[in-house]
Amino acid sequence: MSNLAPAPSSAPSARPVPGDLPMLNSRDLFTTQREVLIQHGTEHYRLRLTSTNKLILTK
């Protein structure tokens, strides 16, 4: 009998996606550019697609 705990999974845990929320596909946002501007009230945010296919949101 072993006292070792199982190794933690390296895969990120998936979050459930509520079916009643609107969904945008990032392919539709980044059709010709790797950046988009998002206006939120009087503020502007930049959503950028990185070379490693990650999203970065900055103010």
mmCIF file of C-alpha atoms in Angstrom:
data_model
loop_
_atom_site.group_PDB
_atom_site.id
_atom_site.type_symbol
_atom_site.label_atom_id
_atom_site.label_comp_id
_atom_site.label_asym_id
_atom_site.label_seq_id
_atom_site.Cartn_x
_atom_site.Cartn_y
_atom_site.Cartn_z
ATOM 1 C CA MET A 1 0.000 0.000 0.000
ATOM 2 C CA SER A 2 1.382 3.407 -0.990
ATOM 3 C CA ASN A 3 0.987 6.702 0.876
ATOM 4 C CA LEU A 4 1.684 8.732 -2.272
ATOM 5 C CA ALA A 5 -1.047 11.049 -3.505
ATOM 6 C CA PRO A 6 -1.840 10.912 -7.219
ATOM 7 C CA ALA A 7 0.073 13.420 -9.323
ATOM 8 C CA PRO A 8 -1.924 16.559 -10.093
ATOM 9 C CA SER A 9 -3.173 16.864 -13.633
ATOM 10 C CA SER A 10 -1.248 19.345 -15.783
ATOM 11 C CA ALA A 11 -4.360 20.070 -17.861
ATOM 12 C CA PRO A 12 -6.275 23.181 -16.829
ATOM 13 C CA SER A 13 -9.707 22.546 -15.388
ATOM 14 C CA ALA A 14 -12.466 23.337 -17.856
ATOM 15 C CA ARG A 15 -15.044 25.897 -16.815
ATOM 16 C CA PRO A 16 -18.640 25.219 -17.811
ATOM 17 C CA VAL A 17 -19.980 27.638 -20.387
ATOM 18 C CA PRO A 18 -23.509 28.845 -19.645
ATOM 19 C CA GLY A 19 -25.756 28.307 -22.649
ATOM 20 C CA ASP A 20 -27.570 31.627 -22.283
ATOM 21 C CA LEU A 21 -24.513 33.873 -22.760
ATOM 22 C CA PRO A 22 -23.695 35.390 -26.154
ATOM 23 C CA MET A 23 -20.502 33.942 -27.626
ATOM 24 C CA LEU A 24 -18.040 35.509 -30.071
ATOM 25 C CA ASN A 25 -15.451 33.453 -31.875
ATOM 26 C CA SER A 26 -11.974 35.003 -31.738
ATOM 27 C CA ARG A 27 -11.490 34.064 -35.402
ATOM 28 C CA ASP A 28 -14.244 36.563 -36.210
ATOM 29 C CA LEU A 29 -12.473 39.303 -34.221
ATOM 30 C CA PHE A 30 -8.992 38.706 -35.645
ATOM 31 C CA THR A 31 -9.793 38.208 -39.327
ATOM 32 C CA THR A 32 -7.169 40.607 -40.713
ATOM 33 C CA GLN A 33 -5.451 42.079 -37.636
ATOM 34 C CA ARG A 34 -3.913 40.701 -34.449
ATOM 35 C CA GLU A 35 -5.377 43.522 -32.332
ATOM 36 C CA VAL A 36 -8.826 45.000 -31.785
ATOM 37 C CA LEU A 37 -9.971 47.985 -29.734
ATOM 38 C CA ILE A 38 -12.879 47.606 -27.331
ATOM 39 C CA GLN A 39 -14.754 50.672 -26.097
ATOM 40 C CA HIS A 40 -16.220 50.311 -22.611
ATOM 41 C CA GLY A 41 -17.994 53.513 -21.598
ATOM 42 C CA THR A 42 -15.416 56.254 -22.081
ATOM 43 C CA GLU A 43 -12.435 53.859 -21.804
ATOM 44 C CA HIS A 44 -10.665 51.990 -24.589
ATOM 45 C CA TYR A 45 -9.086 48.561 -24.197
ATOM 46 C CA ARG A 46 -6.807 46.691 -26.580
ATOM 47 C CA LEU A 47 -7.314 42.938 -27.097
ATOM 48 C CA ARG A 48 -4.244 41.379 -28.674
ATOM 49 C CA LEU A 49 -3.591 37.921 -30.067
ATOM 50 C CA THR A 50 -0.029 36.856 -29.257
ATOM 51 C CA SER A 51 2.335 34.761 -31.357
ATOM 52 C CA THR A 52 1.591 31.832 -29.022
ATOM 53 C CA ASN A 53 -2.162 32.183 -29.652
ATOM 54 C CA LYS A 54 -2.954 33.713 -26.233
ATOM 55 C CA LEU A 55 -5.204 36.721 -25.626
ATOM 56 C CA ILE A 56 -3.989 39.804 -23.747
ATOM 57 C CA LEU A 57 -6.362 42.591 -22.709
ATOM 58 C CA THR A 58 -4.759 45.916 -21.758
ATOM 59 C CA LYS A 59 -6.121 49.330 -20.897
#
